[in-house]
Structures are given as structure tokens and as C-alpha cells.
mmCIF file of N, CA, C and O in Angstrom:
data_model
loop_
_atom_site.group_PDB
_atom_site.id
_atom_site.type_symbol
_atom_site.label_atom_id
_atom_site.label_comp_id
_atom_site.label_asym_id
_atom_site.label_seq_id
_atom_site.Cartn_x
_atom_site.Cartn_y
_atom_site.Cartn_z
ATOM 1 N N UNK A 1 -19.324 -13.790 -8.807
ATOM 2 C CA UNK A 1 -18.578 -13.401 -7.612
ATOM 3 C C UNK A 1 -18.074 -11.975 -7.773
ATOM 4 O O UNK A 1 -17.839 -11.307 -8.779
ATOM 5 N N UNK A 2 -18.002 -11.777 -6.784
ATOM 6 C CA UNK A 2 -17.461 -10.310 -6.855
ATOM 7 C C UNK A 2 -16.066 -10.073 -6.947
ATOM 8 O O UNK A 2 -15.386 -11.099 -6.934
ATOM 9 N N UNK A 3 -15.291 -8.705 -7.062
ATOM 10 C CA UNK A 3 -13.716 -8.835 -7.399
ATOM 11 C C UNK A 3 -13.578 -7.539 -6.465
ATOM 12 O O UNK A 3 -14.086 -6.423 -6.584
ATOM 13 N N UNK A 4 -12.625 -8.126 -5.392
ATOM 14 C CA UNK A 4 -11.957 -7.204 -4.057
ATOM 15 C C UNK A 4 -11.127 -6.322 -5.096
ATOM 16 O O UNK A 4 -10.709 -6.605 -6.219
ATOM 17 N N UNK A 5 -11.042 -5.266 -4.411
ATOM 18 C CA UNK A 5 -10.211 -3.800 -4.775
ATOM 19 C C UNK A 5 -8.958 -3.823 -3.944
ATOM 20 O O UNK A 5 -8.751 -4.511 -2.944
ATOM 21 N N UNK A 6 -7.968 -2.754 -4.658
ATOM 22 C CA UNK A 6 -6.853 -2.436 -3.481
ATOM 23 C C UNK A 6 -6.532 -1.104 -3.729
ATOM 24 O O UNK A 6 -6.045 -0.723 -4.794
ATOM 25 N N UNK A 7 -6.749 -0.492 -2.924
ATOM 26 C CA UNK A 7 -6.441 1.016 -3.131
ATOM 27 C C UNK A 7 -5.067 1.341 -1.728
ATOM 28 O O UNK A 7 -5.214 0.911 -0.584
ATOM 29 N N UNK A 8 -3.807 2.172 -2.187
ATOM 30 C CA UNK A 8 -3.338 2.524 -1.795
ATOM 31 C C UNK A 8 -2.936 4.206 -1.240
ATOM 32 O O UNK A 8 -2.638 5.085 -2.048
ATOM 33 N N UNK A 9 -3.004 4.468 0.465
ATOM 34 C CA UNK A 9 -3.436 5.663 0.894
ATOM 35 C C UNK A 9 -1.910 5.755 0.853
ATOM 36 O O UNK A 9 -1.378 4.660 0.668
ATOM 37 N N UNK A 10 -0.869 7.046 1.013
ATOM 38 C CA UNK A 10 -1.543 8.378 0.553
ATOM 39 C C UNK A 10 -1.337 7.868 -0.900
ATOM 40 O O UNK A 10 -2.194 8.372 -1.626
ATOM 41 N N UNK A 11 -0.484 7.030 -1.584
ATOM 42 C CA UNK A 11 -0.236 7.408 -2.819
ATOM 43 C C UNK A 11 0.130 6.091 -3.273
ATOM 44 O O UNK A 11 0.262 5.402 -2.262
ATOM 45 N N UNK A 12 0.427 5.202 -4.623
ATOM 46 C CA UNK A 12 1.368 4.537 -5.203
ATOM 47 C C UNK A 12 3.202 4.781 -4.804
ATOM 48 O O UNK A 12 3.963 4.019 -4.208
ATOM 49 N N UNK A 13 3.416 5.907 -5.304
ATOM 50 C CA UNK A 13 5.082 6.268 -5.359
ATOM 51 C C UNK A 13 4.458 7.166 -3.824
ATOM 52 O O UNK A 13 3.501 7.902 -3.585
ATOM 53 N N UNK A 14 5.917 6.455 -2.832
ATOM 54 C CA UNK A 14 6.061 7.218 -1.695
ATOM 55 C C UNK A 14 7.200 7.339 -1.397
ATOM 56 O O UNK A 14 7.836 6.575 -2.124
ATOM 57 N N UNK A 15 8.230 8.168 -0.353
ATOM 58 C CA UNK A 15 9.742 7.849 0.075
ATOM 59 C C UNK A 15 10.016 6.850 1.521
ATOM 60 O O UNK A 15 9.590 6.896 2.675
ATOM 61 N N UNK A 16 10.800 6.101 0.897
ATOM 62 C CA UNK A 16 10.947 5.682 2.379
ATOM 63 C C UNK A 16 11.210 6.336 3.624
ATOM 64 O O UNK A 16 11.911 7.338 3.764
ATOM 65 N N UNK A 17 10.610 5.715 4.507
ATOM 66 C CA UNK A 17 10.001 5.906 6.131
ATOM 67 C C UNK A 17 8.693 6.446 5.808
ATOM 68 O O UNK A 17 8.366 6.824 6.933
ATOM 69 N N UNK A 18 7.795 6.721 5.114
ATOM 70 C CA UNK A 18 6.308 7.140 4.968
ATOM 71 C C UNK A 18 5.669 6.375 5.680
ATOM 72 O O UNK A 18 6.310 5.464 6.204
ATOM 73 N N UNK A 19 4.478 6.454 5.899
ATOM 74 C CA UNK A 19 3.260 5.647 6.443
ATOM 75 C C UNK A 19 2.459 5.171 5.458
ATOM 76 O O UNK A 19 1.850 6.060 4.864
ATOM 77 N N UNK A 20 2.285 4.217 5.140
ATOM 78 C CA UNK A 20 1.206 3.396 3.905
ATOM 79 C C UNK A 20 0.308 2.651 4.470
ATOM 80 O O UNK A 20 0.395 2.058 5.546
ATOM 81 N N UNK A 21 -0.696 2.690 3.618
ATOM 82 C CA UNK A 21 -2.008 1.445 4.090
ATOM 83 C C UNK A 21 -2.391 1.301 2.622
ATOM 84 O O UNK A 21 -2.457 2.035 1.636
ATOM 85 N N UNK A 22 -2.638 -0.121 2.957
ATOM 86 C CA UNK A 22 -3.130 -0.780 1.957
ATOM 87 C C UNK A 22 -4.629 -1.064 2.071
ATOM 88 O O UNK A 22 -4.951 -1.399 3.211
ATOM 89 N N UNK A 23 -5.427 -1.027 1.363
ATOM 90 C CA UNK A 23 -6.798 -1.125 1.241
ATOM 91 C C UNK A 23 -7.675 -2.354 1.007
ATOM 92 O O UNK A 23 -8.425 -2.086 0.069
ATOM 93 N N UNK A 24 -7.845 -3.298 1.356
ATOM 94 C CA UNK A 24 -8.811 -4.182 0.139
ATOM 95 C C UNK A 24 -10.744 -3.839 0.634
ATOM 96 O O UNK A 24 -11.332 -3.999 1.703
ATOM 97 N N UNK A 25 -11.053 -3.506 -0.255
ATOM 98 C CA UNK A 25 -12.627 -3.054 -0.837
ATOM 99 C C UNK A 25 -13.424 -4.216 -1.502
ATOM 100 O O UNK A 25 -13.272 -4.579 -2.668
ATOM 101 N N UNK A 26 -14.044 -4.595 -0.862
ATOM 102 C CA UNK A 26 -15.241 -4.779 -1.046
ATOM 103 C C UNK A 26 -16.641 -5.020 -0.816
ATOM 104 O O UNK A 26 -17.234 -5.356 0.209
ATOM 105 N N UNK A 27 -17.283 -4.639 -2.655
ATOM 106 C CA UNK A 27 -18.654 -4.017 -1.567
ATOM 107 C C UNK A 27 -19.550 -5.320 -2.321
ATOM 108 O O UNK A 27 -19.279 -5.612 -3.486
ATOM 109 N N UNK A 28 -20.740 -6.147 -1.488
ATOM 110 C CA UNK A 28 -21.659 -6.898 -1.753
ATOM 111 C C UNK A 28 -22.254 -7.073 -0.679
ATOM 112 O O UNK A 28 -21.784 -7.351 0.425
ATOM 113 N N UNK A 29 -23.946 -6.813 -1.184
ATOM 114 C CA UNK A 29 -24.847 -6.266 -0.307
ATOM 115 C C UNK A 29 -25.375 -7.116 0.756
ATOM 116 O O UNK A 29 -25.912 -8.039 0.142
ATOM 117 N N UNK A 30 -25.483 -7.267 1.668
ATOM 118 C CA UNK A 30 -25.928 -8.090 2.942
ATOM 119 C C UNK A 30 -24.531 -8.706 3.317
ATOM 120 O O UNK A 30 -24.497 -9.937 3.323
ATOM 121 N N UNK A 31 -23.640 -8.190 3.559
ATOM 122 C CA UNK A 31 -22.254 -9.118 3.723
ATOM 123 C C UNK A 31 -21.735 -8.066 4.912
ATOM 124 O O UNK A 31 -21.875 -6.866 4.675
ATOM 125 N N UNK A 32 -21.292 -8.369 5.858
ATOM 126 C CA UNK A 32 -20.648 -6.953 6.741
ATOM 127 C C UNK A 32 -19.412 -7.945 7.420
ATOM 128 O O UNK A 32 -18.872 -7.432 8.400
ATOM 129 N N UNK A 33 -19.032 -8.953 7.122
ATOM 130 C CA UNK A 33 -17.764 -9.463 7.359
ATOM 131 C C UNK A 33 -17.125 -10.215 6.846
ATOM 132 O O UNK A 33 -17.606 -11.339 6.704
ATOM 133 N N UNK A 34 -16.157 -10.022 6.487
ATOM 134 C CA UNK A 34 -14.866 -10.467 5.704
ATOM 135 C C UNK A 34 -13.720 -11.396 6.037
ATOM 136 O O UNK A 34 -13.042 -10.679 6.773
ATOM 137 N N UNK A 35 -13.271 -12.224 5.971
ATOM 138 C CA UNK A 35 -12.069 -12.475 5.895
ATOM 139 C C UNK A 35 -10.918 -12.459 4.793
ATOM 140 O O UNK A 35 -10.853 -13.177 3.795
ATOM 141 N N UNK A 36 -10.078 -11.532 5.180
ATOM 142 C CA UNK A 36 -8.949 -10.832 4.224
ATOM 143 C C UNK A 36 -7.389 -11.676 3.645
ATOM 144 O O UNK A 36 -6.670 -11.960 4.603
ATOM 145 N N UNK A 37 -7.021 -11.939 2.779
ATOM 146 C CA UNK A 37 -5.825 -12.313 2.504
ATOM 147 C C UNK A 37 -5.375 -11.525 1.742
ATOM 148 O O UNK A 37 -6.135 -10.976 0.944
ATOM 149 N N UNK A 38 -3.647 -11.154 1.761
ATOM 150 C CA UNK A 38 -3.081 -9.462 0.796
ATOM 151 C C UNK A 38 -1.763 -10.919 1.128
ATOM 152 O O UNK A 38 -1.289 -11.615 2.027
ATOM 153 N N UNK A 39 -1.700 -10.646 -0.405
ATOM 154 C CA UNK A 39 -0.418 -11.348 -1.311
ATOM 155 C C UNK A 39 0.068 -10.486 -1.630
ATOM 156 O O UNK A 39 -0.599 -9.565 -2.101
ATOM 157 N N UNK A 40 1.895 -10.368 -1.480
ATOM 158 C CA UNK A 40 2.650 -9.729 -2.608
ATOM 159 C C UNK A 40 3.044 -10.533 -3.502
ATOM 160 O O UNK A 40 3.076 -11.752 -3.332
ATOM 161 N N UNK A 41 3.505 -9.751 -4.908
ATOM 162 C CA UNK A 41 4.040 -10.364 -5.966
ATOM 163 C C UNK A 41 3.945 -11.913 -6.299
ATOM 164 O O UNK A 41 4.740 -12.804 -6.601
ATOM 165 N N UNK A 42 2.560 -11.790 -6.092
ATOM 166 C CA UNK A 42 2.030 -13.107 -7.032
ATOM 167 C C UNK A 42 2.170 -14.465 -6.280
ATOM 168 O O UNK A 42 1.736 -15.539 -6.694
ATOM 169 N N UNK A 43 2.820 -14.264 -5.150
ATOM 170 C CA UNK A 43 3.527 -15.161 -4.226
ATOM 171 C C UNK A 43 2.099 -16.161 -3.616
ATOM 172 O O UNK A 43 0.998 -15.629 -3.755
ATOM 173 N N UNK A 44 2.135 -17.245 -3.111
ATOM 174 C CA UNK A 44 0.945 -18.126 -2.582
ATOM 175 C C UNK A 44 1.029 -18.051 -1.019
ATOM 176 O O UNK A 44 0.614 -18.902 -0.232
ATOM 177 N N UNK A 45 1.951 -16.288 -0.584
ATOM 178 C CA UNK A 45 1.967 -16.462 1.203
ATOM 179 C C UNK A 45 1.205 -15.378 1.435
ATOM 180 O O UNK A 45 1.289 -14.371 0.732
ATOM 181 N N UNK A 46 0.449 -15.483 2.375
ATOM 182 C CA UNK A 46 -0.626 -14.536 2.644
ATOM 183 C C UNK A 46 0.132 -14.171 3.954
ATOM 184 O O UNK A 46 0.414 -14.859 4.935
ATOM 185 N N UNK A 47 0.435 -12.500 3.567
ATOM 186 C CA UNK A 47 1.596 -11.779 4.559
ATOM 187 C C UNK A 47 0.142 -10.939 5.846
ATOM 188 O O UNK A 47 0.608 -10.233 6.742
ATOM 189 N N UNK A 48 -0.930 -11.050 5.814
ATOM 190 C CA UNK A 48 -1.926 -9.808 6.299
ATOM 191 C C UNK A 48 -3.263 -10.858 6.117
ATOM 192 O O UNK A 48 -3.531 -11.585 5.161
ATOM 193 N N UNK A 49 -3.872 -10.691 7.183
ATOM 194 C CA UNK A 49 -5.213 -10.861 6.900
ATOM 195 C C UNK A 49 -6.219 -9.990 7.506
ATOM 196 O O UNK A 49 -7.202 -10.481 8.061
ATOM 197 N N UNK A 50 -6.004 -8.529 7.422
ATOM 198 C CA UNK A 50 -6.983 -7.368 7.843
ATOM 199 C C UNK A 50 -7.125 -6.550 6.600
ATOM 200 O O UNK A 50 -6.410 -6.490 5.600
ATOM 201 N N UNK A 51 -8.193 -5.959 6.908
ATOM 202 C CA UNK A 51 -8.864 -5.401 5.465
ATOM 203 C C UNK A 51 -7.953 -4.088 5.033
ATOM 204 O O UNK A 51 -7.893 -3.519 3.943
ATOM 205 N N UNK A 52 -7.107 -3.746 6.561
ATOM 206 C CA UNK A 52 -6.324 -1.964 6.108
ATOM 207 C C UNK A 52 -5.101 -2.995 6.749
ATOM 208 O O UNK A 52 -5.101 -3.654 7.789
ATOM 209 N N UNK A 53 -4.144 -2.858 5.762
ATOM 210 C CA UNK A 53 -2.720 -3.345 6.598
ATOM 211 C C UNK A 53 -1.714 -1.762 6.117
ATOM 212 O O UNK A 53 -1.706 -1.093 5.084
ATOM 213 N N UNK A 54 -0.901 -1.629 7.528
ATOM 214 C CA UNK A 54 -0.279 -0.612 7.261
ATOM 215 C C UNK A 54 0.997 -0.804 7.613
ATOM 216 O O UNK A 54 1.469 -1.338 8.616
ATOM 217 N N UNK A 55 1.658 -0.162 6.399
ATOM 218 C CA UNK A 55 3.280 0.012 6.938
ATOM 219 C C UNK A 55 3.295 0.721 7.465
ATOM 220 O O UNK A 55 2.370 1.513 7.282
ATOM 221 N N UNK A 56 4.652 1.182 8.910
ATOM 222 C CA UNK A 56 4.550 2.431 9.404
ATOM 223 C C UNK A 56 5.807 2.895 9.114
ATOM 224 O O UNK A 56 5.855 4.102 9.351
ATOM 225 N N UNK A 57 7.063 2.368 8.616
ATOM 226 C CA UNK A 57 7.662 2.733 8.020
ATOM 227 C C UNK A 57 8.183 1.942 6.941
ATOM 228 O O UNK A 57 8.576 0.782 7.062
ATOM 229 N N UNK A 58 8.170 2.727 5.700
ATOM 230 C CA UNK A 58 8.015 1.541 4.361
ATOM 231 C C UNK A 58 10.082 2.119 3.905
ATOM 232 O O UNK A 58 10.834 3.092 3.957
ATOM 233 N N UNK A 59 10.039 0.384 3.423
ATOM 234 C CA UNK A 59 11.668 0.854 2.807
ATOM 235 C C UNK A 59 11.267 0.064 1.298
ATOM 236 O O UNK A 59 10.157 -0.339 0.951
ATOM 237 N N UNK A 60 12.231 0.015 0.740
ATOM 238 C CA UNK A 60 12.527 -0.312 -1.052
ATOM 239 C C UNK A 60 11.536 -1.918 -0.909
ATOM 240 O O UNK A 60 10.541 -2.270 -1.542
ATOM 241 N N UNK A 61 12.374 -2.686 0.280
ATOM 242 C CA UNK A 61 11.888 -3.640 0.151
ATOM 243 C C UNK A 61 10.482 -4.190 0.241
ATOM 244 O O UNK A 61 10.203 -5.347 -0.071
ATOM 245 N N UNK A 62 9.473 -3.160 0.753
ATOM 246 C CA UNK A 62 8.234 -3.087 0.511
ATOM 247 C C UNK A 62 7.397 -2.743 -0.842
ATOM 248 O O UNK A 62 6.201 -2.606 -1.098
ATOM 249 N N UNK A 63 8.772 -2.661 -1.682
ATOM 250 C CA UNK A 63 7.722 -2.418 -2.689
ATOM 251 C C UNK A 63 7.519 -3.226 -3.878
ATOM 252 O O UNK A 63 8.549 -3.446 -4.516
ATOM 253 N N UNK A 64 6.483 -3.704 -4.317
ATOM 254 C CA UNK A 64 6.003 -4.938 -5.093
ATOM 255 C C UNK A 64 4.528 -4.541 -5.237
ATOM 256 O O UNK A 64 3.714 -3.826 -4.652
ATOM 257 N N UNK A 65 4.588 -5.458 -6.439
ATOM 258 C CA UNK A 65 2.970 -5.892 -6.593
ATOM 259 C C UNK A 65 1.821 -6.331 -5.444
ATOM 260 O O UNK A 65 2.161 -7.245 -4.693
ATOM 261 N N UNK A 66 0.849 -5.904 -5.304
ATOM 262 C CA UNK A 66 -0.288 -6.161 -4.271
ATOM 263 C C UNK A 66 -1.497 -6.517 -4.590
ATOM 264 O O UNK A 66 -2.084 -5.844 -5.437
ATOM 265 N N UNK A 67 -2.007 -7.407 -4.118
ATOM 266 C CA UNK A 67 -3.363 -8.146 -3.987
ATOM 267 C C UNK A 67 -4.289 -8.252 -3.112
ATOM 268 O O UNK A 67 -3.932 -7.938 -1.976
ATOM 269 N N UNK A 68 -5.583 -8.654 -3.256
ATOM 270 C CA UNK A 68 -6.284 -8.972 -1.954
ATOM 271 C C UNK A 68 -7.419 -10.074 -2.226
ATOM 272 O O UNK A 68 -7.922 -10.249 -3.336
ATOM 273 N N UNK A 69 -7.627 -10.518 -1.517
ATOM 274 C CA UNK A 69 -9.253 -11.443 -1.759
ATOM 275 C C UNK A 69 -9.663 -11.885 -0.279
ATOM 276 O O UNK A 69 -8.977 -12.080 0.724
ATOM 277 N N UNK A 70 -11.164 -11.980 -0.537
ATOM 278 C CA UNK A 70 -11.861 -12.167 0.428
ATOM 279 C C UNK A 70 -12.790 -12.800 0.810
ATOM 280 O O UNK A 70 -13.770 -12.446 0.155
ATOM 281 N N UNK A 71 -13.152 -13.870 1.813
ATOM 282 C CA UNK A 71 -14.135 -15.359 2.190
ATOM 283 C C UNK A 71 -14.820 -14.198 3.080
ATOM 284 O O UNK A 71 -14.316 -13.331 3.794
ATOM 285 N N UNK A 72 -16.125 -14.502 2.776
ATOM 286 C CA UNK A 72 -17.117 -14.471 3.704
ATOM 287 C C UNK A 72 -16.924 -14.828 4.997
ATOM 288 O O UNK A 72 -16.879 -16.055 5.090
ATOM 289 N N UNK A 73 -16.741 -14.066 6.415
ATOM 290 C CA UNK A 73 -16.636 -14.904 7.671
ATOM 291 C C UNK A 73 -17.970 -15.767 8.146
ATOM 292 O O UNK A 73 -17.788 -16.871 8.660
ATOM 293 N N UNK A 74 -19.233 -15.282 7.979
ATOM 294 C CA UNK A 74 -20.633 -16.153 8.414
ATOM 295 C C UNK A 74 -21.459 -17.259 7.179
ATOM 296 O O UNK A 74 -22.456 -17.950 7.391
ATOM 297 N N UNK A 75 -20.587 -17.127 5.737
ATOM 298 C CA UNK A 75 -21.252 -17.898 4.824
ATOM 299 C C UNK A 75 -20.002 -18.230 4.041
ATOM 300 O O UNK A 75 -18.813 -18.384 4.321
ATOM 301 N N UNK A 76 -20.872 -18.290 2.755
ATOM 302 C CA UNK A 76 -19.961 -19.207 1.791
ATOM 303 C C UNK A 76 -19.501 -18.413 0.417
ATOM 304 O O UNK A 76 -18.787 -18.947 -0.432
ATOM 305 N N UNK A 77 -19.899 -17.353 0.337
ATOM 306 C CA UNK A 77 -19.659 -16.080 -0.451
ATOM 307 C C UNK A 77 -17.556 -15.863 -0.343
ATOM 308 O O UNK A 77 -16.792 -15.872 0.623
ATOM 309 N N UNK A 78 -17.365 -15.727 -1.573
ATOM 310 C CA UNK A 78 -15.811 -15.309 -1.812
ATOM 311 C C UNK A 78 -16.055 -14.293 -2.938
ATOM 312 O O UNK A 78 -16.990 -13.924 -3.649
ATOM 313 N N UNK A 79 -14.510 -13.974 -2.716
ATOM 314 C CA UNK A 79 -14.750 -12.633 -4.070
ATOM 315 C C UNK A 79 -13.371 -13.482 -4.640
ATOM 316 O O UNK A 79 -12.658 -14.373 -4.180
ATOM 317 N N UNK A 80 -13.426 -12.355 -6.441
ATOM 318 C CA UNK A 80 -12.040 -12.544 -7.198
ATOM 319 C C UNK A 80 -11.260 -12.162 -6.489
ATOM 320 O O UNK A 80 -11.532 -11.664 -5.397
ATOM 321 N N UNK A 81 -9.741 -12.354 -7.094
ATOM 322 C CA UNK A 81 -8.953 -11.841 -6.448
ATOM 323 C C UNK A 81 -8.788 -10.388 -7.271
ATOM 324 O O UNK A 81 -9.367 -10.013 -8.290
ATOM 325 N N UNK A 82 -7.894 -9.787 -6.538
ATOM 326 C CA UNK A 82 -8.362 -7.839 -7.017
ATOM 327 C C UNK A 82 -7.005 -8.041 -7.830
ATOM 328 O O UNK A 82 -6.061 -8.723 -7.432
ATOM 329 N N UNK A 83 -7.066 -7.230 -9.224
ATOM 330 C CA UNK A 83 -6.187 -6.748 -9.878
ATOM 331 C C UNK A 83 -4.776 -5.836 -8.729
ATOM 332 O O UNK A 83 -4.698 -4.919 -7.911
ATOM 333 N N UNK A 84 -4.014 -6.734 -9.316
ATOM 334 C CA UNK A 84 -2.582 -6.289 -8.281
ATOM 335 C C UNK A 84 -2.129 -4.819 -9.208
ATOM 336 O O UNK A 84 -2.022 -4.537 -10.401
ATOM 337 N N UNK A 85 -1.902 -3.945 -7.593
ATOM 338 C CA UNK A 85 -1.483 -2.750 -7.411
ATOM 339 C C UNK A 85 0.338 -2.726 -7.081
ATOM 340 O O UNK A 85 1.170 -3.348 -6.420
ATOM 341 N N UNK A 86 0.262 -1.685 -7.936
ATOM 342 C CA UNK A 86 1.972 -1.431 -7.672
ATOM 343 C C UNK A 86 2.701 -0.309 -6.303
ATOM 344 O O UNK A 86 2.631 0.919 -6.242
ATOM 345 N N UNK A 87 3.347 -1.235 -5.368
ATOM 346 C CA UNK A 87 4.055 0.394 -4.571
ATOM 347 C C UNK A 87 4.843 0.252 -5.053
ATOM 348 O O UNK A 87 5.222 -0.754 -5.653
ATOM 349 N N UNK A 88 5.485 1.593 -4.873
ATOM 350 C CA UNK A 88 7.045 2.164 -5.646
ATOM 351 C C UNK A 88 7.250 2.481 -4.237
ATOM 352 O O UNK A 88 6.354 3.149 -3.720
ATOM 353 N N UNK A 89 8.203 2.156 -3.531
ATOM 354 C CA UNK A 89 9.382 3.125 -2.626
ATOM 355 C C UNK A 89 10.334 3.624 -2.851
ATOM 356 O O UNK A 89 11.384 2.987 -2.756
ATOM 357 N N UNK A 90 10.320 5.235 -3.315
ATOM 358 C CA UNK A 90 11.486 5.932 -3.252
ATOM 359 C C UNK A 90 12.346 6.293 -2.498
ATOM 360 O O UNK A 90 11.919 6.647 -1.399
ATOM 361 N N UNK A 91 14.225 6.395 -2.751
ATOM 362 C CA UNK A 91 15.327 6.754 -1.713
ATOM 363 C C UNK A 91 14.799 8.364 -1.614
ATOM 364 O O UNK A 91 14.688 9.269 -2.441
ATOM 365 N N UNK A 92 14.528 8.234 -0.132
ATOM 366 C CA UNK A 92 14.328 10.408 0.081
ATOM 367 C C UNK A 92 15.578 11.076 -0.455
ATOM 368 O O UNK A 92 16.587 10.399 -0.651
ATOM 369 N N UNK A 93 15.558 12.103 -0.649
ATOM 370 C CA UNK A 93 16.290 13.170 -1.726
ATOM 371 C C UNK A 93 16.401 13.803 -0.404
ATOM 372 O O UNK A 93 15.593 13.741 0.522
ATOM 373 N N UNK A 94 17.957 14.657 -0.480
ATOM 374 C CA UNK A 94 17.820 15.731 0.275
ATOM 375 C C UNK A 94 18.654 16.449 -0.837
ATOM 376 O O UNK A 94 19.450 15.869 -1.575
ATOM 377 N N UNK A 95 18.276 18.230 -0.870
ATOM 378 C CA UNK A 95 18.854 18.996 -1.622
ATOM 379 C C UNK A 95 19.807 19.664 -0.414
ATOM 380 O O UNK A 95 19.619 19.729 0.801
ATOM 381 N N UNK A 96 20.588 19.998 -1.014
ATOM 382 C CA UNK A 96 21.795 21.148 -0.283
ATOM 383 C C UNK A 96 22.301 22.234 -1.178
ATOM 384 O O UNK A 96 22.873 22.103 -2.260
ATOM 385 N N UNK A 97 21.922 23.562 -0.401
ATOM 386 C CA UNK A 97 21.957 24.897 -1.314
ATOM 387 C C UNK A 97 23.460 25.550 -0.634
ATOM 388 O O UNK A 97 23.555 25.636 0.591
ATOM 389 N N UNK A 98 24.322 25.885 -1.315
ATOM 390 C CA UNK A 98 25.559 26.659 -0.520
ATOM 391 C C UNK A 98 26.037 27.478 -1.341
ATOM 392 O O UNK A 98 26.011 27.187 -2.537
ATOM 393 N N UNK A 99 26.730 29.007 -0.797
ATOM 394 C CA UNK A 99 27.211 29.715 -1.709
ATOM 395 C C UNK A 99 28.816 29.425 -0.895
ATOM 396 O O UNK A 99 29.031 29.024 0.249
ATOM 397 N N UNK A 100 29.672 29.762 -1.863
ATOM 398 C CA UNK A 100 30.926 29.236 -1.672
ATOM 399 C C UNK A 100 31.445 31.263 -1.361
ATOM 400 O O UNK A 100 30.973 32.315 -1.792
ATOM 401 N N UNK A 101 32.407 30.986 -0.579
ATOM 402 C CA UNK A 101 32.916 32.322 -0.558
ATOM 403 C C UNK A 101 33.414 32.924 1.073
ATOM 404 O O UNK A 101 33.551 32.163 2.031
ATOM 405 N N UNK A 102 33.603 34.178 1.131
ATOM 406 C CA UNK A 102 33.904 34.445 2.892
ATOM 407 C C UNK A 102 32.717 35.261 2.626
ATOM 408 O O UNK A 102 32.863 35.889 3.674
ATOM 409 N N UNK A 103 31.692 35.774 2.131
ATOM 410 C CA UNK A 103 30.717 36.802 2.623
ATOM 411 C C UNK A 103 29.303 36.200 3.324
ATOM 412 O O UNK A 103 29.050 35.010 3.137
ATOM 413 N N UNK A 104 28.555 36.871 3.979
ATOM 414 C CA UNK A 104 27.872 36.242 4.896
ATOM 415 C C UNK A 104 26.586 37.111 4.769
ATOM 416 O O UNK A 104 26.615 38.204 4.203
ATOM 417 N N UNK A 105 25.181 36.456 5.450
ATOM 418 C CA UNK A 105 23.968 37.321 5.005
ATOM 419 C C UNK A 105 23.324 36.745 4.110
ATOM 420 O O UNK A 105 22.268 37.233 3.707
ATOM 421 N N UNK A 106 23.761 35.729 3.671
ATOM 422 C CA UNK A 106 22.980 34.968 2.582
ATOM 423 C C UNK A 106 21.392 34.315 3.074
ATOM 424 O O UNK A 106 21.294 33.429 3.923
ATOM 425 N N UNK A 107 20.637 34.715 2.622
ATOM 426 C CA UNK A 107 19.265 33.654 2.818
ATOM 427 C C UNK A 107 18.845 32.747 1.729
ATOM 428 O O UNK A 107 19.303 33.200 0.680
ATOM 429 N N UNK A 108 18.027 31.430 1.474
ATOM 430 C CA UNK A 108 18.052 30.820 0.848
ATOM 431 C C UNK A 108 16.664 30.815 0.608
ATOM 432 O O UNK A 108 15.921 31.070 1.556
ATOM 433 N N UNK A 109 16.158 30.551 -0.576
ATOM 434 C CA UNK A 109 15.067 29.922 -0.852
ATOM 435 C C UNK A 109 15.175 28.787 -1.801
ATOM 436 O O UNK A 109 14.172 28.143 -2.110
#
């Protein structure tokens, strides 16, 4: 049997509110439809059953371990389940630059 992939677009570590998609891949030849299940953290609830599931805005609590596997929709063909992928959601950072003082004209880089 074959073993589904999970690749995560743009990245693993992202900040929250990003846009994420999750991937599951796979390739076996004469097969052009799938049916998808994406588990988090090892869990037995199948949260997605499309091959790209996307957050459109991701917070902390999206982030866990990820899986995928996949039944043949016209036969009897299944794959492994795919080695679970990690998201990280990071708190966004904001920096703040200030000069303290009464003089003025300052530019920042």
C-alpha cells in the first residue's frame, strides 16, 4: 500500500491569523480519486475530508500534530496513514521603536 504525505503551505511555524493549508499527497498510478481523512493529534475524529484543508485564520489552538490517509473513491485501494506533521502557531510580535525626549525629526529604521 502506499503511504499519503502531508505537506504544509506556506510553512510549519506560522503567526497567528496566517492562512494555512494542509496537504495530503498521494501519488499511485491509475488512481485519480480519493477519499481524504486529516486527523489531529493522534485523535480517531476525522476533522476534514478534502485533500487541501485550509485555515484562513489559524490561532495557537490549531496547532498540533497532523495526519492524512486515503480510500480509493471507485475501488478498493487505501494508502498508510502519512507520518504526522507538526504546526506551530506563533503569538505575532509587534516591535515598538521610540526615542524619549522633546526633540523632533527623528526617522526610524
Amino acid at each position: 500500500r502506499p503511504k499519503a504525505k502531508v505537506t504544509i503551505k506556506p510553512d510549519q511555524h506560522v503567526f497567528g491569523g496566517e492562512t494555512v493549508t494542509l496537504i495530503c499527497d498521494i501519488h499511485v498510478e491509475g488512481v485519480t480519486s480519493w477519499q481524504y481523512s486529516w486527523y489531529k493529534d493522534s485523535s480517531g475524529n476525522v476533522f476534514s475530508e478534502l485533500q487541501k484543508h485550509t485555515f484562513r485564520s489559524v490561532t495557537e489552538s490549531d496547532s498540533g500534530k497532523y495526519s492524512c490517509y486515503g480510500v480509493e473513491r471507485a475501488g478498493s485501494r487505501s494508502t498508510h496513514l502519512s507520518d504526522e506533521v507538526t504546526l506551530t502557531v506563533l503569538d505575532p510580535v509587534t516591535l515598538i521603536c521610540e526615542v524619549y525626549g522633546s526633540s523632533t525629526g527623528w526617522t526610524f529604521s
